[in-house]
Short mmCIF file of C-alpha atoms in Angstrom, two decimals:
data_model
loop_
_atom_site.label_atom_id
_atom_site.label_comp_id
_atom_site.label_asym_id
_atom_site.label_seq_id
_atom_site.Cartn_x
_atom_site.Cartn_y
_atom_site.Cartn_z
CA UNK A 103 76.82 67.04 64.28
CA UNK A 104 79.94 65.29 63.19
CA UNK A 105 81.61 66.43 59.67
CA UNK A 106 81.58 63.78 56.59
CA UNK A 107 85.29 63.27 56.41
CA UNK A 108 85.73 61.15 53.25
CA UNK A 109 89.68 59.48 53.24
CA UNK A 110 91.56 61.34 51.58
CA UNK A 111 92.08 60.14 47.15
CA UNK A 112 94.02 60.58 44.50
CA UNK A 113 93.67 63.42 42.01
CA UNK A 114 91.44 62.30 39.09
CA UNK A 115 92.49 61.57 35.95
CA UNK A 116 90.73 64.88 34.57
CA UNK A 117 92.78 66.80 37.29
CA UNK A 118 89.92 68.47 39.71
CA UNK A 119 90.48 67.42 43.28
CA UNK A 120 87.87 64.26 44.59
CA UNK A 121 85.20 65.54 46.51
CA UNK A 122 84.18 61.97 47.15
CA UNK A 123 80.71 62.69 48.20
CA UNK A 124 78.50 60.88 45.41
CA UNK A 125 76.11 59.22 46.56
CA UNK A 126 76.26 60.20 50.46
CA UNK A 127 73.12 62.34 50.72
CA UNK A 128 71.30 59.84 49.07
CA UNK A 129 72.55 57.14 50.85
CA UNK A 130 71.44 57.65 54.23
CA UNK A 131 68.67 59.28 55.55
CA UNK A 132 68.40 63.23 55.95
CA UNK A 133 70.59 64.38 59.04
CA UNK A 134 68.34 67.66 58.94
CA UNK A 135 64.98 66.56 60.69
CA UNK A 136 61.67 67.55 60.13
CA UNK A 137 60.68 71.35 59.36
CA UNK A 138 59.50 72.51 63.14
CA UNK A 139 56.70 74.79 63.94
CA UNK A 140 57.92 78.32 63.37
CA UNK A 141 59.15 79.64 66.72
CA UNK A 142 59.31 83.60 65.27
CA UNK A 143 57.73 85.60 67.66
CA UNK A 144 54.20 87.61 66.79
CA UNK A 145 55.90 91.32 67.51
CA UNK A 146 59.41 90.72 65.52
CA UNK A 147 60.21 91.09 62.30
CA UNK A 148 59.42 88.00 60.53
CA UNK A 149 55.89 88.16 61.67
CA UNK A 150 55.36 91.87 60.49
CA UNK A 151 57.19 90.46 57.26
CA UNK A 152 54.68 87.51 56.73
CA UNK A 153 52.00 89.54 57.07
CA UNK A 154 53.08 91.01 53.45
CA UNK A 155 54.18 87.30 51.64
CA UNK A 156 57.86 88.13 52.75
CA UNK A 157 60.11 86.50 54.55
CA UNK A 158 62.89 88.27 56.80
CA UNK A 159 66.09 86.49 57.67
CA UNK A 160 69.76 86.97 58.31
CA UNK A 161 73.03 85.65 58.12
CA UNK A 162 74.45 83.23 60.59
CA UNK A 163 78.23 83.67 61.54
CA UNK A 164 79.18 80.53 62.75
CA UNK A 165 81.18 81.67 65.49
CA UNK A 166 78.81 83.66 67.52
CA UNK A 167 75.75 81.15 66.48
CA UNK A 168 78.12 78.34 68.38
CA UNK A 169 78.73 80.45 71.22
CA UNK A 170 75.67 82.93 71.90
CA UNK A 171 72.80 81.46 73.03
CA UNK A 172 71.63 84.71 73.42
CA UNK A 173 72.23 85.51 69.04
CA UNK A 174 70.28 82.31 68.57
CA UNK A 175 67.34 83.47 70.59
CA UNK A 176 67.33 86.26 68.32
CA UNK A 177 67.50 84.62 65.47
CA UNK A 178 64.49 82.47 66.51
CA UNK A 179 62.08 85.18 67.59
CA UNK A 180 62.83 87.28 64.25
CA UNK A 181 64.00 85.50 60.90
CA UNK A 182 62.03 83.41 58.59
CA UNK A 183 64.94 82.44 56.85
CA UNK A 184 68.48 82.01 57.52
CA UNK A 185 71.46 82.00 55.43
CA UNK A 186 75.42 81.09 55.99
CA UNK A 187 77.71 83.88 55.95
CA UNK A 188 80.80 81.49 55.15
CA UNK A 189 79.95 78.37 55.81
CA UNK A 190 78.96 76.73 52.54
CA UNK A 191 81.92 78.03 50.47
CA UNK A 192 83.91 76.17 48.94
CA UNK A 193 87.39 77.15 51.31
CA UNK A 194 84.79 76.13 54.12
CA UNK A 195 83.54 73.22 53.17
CA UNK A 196 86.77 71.96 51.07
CA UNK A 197 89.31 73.35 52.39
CA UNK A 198 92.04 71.06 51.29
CA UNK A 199 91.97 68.15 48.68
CA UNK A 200 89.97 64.95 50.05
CA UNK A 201 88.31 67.31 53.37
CA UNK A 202 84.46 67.95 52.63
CA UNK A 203 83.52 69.12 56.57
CA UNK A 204 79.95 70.38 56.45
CA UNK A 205 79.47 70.41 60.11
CA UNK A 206 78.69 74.21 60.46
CA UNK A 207 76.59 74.29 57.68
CA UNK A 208 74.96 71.34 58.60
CA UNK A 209 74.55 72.76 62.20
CA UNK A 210 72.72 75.85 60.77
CA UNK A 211 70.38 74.03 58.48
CA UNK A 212 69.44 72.12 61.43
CA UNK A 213 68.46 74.87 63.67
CA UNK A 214 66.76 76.74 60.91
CA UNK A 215 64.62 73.38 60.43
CA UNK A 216 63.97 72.72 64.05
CA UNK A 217 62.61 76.41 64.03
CA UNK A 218 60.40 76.18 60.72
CA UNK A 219 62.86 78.11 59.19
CA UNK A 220 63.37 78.40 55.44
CA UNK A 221 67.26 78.46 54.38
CA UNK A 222 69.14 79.55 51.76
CA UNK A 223 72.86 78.38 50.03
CA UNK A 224 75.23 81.12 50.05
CA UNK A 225 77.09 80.47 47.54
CA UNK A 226 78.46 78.01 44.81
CA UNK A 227 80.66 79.96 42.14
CA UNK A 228 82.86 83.41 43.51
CA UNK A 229 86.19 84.54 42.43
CA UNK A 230 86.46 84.67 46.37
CA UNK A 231 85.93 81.55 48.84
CA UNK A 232 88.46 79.79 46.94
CA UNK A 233 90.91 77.13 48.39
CA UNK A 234 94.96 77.10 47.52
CA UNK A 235 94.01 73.61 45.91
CA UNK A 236 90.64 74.88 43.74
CA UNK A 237 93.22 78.01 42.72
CA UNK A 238 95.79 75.58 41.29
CA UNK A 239 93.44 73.87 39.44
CA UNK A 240 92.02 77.05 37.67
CA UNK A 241 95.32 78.93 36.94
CA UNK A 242 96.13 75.42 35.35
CA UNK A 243 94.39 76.90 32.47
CA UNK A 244 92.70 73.76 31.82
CA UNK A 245 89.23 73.96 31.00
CA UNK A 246 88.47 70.31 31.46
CA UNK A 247 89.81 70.04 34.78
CA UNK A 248 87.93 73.28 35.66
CA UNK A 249 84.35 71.82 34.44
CA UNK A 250 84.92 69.03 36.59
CA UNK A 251 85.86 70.69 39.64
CA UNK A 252 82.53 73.51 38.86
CA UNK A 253 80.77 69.69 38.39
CA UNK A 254 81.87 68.11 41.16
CA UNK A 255 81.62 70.95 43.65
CA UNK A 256 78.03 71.93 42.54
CA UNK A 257 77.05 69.23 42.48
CA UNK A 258 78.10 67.32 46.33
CA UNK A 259 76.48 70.77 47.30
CA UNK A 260 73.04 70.16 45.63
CA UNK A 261 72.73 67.01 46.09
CA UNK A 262 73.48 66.55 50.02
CA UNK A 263 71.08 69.60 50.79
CA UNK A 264 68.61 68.91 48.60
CA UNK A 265 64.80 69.42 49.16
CA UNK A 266 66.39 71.43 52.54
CA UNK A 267 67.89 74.42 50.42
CA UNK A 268 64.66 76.59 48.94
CA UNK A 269 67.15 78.87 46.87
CA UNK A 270 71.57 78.84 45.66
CA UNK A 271 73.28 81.69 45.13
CA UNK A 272 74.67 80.15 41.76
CA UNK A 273 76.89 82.98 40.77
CA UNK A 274 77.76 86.06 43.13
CA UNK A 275 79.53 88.96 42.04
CA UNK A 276 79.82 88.50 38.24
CA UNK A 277 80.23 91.55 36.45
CA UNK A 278 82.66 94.58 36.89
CA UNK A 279 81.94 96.52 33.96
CA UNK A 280 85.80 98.45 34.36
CA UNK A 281 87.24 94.92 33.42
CA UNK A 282 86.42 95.73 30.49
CA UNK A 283 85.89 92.03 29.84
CA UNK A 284 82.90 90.59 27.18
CA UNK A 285 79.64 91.48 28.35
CA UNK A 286 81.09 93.31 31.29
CA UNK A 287 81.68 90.19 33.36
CA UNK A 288 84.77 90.32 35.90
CA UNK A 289 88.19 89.20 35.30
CA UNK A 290 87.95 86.13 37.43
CA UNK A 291 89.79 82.62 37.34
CA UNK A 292 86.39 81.07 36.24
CA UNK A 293 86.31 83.26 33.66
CA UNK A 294 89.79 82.80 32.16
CA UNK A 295 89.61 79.13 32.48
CA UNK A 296 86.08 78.24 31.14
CA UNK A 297 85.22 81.36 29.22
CA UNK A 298 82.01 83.41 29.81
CA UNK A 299 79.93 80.47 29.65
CA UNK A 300 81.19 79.54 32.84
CA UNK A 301 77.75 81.32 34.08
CA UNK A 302 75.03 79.60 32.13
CA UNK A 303 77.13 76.16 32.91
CA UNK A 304 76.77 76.24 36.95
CA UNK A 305 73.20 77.16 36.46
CA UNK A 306 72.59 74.29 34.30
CA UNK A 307 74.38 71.56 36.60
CA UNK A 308 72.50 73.02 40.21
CA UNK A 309 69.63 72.41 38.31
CA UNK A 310 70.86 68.78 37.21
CA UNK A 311 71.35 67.98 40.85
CA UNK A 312 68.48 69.80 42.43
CA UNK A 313 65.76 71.00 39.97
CA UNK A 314 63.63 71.93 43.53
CA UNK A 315 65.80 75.10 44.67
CA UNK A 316 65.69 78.20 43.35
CA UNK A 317 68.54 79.21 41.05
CA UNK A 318 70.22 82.64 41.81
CA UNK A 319 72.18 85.15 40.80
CA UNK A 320 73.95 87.50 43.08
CA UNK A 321 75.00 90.98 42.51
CA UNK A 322 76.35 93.93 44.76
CA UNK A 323 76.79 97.50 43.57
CA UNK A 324 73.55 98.11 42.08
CA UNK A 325 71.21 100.03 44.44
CA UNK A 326 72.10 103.23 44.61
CA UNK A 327 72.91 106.54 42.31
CA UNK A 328 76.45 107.13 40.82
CA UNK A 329 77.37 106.73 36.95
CA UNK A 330 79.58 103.73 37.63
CA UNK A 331 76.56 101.99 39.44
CA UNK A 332 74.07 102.66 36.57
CA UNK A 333 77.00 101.27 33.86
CA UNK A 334 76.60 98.02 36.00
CA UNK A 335 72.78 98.15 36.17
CA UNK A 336 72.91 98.39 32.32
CA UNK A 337 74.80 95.18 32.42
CA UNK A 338 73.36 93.00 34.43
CA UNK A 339 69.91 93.64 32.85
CA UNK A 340 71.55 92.84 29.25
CA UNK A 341 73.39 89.62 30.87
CA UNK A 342 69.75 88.32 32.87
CA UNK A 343 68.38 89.03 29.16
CA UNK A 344 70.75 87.21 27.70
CA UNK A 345 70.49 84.04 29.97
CA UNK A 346 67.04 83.76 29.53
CA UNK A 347 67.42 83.89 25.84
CA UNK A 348 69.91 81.11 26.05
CA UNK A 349 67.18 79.36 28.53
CA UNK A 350 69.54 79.33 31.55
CA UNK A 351 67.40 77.65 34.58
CA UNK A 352 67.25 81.01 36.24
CA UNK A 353 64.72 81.66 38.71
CA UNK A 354 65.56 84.98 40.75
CA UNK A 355 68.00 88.12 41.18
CA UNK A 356 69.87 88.85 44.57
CA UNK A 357 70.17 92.44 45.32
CA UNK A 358 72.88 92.10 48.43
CA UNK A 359 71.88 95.96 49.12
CA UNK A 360 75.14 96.99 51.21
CA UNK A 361 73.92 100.32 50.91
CA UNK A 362 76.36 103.37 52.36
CA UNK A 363 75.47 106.75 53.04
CA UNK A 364 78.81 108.06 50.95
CA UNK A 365 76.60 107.79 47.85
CA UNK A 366 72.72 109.22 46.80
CA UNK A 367 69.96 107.31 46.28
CA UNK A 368 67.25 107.52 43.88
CA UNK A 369 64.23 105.47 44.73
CA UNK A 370 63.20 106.54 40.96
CA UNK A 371 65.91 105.11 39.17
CA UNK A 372 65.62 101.30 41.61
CA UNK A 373 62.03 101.15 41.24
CA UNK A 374 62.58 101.01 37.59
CA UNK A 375 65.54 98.35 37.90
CA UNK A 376 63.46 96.08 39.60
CA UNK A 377 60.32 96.95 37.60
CA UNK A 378 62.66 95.83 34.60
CA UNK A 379 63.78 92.44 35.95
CA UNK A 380 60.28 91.58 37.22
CA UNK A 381 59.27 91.76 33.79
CA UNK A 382 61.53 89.30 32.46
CA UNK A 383 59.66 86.93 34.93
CA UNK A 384 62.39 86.82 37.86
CA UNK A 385 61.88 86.59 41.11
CA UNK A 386 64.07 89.25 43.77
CA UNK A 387 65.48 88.82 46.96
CA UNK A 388 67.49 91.37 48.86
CA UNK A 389 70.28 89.06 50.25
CA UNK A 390 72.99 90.86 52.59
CA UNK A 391 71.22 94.12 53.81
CA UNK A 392 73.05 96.51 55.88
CA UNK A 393 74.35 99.99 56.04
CA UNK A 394 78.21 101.45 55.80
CA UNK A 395 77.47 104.46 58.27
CA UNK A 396 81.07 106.43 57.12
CA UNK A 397 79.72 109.55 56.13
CA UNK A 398 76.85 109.97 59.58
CA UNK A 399 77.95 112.03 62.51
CA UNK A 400 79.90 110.25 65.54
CA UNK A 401 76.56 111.43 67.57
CA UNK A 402 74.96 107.75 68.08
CA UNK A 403 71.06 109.35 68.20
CA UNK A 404 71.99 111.04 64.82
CA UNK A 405 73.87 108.21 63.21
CA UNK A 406 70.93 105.71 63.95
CA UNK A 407 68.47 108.13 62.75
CA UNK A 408 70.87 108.46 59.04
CA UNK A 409 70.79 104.73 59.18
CA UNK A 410 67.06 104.07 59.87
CA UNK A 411 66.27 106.96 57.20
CA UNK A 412 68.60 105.26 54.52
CA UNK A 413 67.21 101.94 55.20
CA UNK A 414 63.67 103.12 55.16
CA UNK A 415 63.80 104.87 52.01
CA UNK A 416 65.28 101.71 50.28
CA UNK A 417 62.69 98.96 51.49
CA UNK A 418 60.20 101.20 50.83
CA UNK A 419 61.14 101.36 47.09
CA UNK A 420 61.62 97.78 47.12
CA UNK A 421 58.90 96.54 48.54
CA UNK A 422 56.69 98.13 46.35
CA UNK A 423 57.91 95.65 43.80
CA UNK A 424 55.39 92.37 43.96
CA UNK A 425 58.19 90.54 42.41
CA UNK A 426 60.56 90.90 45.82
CA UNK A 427 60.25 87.84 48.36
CA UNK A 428 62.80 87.69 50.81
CA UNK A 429 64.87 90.07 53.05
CA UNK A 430 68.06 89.76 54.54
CA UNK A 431 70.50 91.45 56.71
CA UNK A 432 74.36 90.46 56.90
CA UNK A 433 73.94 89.40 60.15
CA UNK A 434 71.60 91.02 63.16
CA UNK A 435 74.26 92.21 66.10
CA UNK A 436 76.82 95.25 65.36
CA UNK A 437 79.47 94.28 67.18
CA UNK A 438 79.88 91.79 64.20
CA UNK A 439 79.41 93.49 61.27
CA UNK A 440 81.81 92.70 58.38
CA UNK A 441 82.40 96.37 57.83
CA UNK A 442 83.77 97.47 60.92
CA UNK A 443 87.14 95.75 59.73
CA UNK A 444 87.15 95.47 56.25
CA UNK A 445 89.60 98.52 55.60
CA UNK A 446 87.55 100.42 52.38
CA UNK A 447 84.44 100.42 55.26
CA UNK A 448 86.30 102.01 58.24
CA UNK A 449 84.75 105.19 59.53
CA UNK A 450 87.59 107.91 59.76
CA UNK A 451 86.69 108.27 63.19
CA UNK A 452 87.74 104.42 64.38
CA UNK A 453 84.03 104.26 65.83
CA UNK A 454 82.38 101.36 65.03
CA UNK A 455 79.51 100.86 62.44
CA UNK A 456 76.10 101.04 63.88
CA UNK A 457 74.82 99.03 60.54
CA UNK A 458 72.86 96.38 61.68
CA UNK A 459 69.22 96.15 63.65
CA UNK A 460 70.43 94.90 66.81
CA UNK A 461 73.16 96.62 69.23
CA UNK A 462 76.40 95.68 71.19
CA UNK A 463 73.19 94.84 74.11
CA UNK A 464 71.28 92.91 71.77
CA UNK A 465 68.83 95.76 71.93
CA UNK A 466 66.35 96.92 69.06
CA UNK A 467 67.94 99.99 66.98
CA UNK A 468 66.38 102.84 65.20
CA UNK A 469 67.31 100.29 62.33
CA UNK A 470 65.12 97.30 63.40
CA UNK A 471 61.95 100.26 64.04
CA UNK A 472 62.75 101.29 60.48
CA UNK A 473 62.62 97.93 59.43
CA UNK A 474 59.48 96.70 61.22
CA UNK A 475 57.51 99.87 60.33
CA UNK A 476 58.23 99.17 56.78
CA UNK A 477 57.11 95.89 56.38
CA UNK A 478 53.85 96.52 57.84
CA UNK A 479 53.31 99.29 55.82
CA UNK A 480 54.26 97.62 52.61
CA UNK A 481 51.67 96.65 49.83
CA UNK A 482 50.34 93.16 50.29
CA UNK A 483 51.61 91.51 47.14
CA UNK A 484 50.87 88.03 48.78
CA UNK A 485 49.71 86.15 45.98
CA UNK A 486 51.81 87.44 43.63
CA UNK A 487 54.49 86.42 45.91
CA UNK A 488 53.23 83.01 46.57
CA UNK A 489 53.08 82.40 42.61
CA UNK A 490 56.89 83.14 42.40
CA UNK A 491 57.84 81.10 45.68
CA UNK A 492 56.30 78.19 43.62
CA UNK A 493 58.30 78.97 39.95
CA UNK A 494 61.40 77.50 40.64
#
């Protein structure tokens, strides 16, 4: 699928760089196709996941979708739903002034459709994913020019997905509590430039553009057991509290759940997290599941088994929780695993991690068994689940 390359414009008068996109989703008819007849297979781990009102997905690096027929057939036999792992940010999709290329994402939604997939947008506002141009603009210190850029950017996204997208990521990774920044959100260039309403205003224009999708917000760090963890548990609860007070269109939590076995967990102390933000009437997802294996022996049997065990112990907390729809791993296939090379996620050893359900042979792991075995012997919270799919 060829890219919408818009000419390139001048700056506009408010100073945020022109998207020049308004208009072009509506315009023409949708390049996405018809949702197919779901092509998961009756033994993976979508089906086992159905079964329960869940959906399991993953995410899609671009790269190895493009050039692995044999990662796509994976993807098709197991996930429900599909996310992009870079390819709808904004240094994707806009990566400099007057360039709006949507071709991989729009490559991904397309598969996901032909397969009667569900997808999700990944993600609008991050203090990451951000372009030389979009950095300018915010260290500018101009709040005008920042709303429209926030406006302009949200809003191309919404509306050229829309009715294709079931749930946005609206805000990822907003609070660092050691920032020591008003109500614990992270020292960010949104936040300098707009202020701390900076969250309730993206919510508020996705749902301008695309009152259909579900509006999320998106926050590592919180699964596990350690005092600096439960600090940031404490403050996302008090900010979700907050923006429902304020009657911010917010619809459901993302848990990304990079768990590692270098810290406890407590299934007592997550059970009650979610229990808490199911009460407030929010929907959960677990968004970028996998396992940092650092502190599990070299041994691959044993390693596997810490992983499957870690895993197992986690979705079966969560799961409990009718309020929890969808779950996601950062990818499927360990030889691609994002924490294999980031430098904090190294094991000492040099091996690589063994985080994800599939290995380097596209075989099923101790992981995926783990995974699988869970689902099926989850509550069924179906209608429950089905009542929050709907509350949008």
């Amino acid at each position: 699928m060829t890219a919408n390359r818009p000419s390139r414009r001048a700056v506009l008068g408010s100073g945020a760089a022109a998207f020049a996109l308004a208009g072009t989703a509506e315009a023409a008819p949708s390049p996405f196709g018809d949702l197919g007849k779901p092509s998961w297979s009756a033994d993976g781990l979508q089906a086992a996941a159905a079964a329960k009102g869940l959906a399991f997905g993953t995410a899609v690096p671009i790269t190895r979708f493009r050039q692995d027929r044999r990662w796509r057939s994976l993807a098709e036999r197991e996930c429900g739903v599909l996310v992009c792992e870079n390819a709808m940010k904004l240094s994707s999709v806009v990566p400099r002034e007057g360039v709006f290329d949507t071709a991989a994402a729009d490559e991904t939604l397309s598969f996901a459709r032909a397969n009667g997939q569900r997808m999700r947008g990944h993600c609008l506002v991050w203090h990451e994913g951000l372009p030389p141009w979009a950095e300018t603009i915010l260290a500018s210190g101009s709040a005008s020019r920042a709303e429209t850029l926030m406006r302009q950017w949200i809003g191309a996204m919404a509306r050229r997905y829309r009715g294709a997208v079931e749930a946005w990521d609206v805000v990822n990774e907003i609070v660092v509590p050691a920032d020591h920044r008003p109500g614990g959100l992270r020292a960010t260039p949104w936040l300098a430039t707009l202020g701390p309403g900076y969250v309730d205003l993206a919510f508020h224009m996705l749902k301008d553009e695309d009152p259909g999708a579900a509006a999320v917000y998106n926050e590592n760090d919180c699964e596990q057991k350690a005092d600096w963890i439960d600090e940031r548990r404490s403050v996302i609860l008090h900010l979700l509290e907050g923006m429902l007070k304020r009657g911010v269109p917010i619809s459901r939590f993302g848990i990304q759940a990079h768990l590692t076995s270098t810290l406890p967990f407590d299934e007592k102390t997550l059970r009650m997290f979610l229990r808490e933000i199911a009460g407030m009437g929010l929907a959960i997802e677990i968004t970028e599941l996998d396992i940092d294996d650092r502190a599990f022996p070299a041994d691959v049997a044993a390693r596997d088994r810490g992983v499957a065990d870690l895993a197992r112990r986690f979705l079966e907390t969560a799961l409990d929780e009718p309020a929890v729809l969808n779950v996601l791993t950062w990818d499927l296939y360990d030889p691609d695993t994002w924490l294999s090379i980031y430098p904090a996620r190294k094991r000492p050893d040099g091996l690589p991690q063994r985080s994800l359900p599939f290995d380097a042979e596209y075989r099923r792991k101790p992981l995926w068994e783990a995974i699988h075995t869970t689902f099926r012997g989850a509550p069924d919270h179906r209608a429950a689940r089905q009542r929050l799919r709907a509350k949008v």
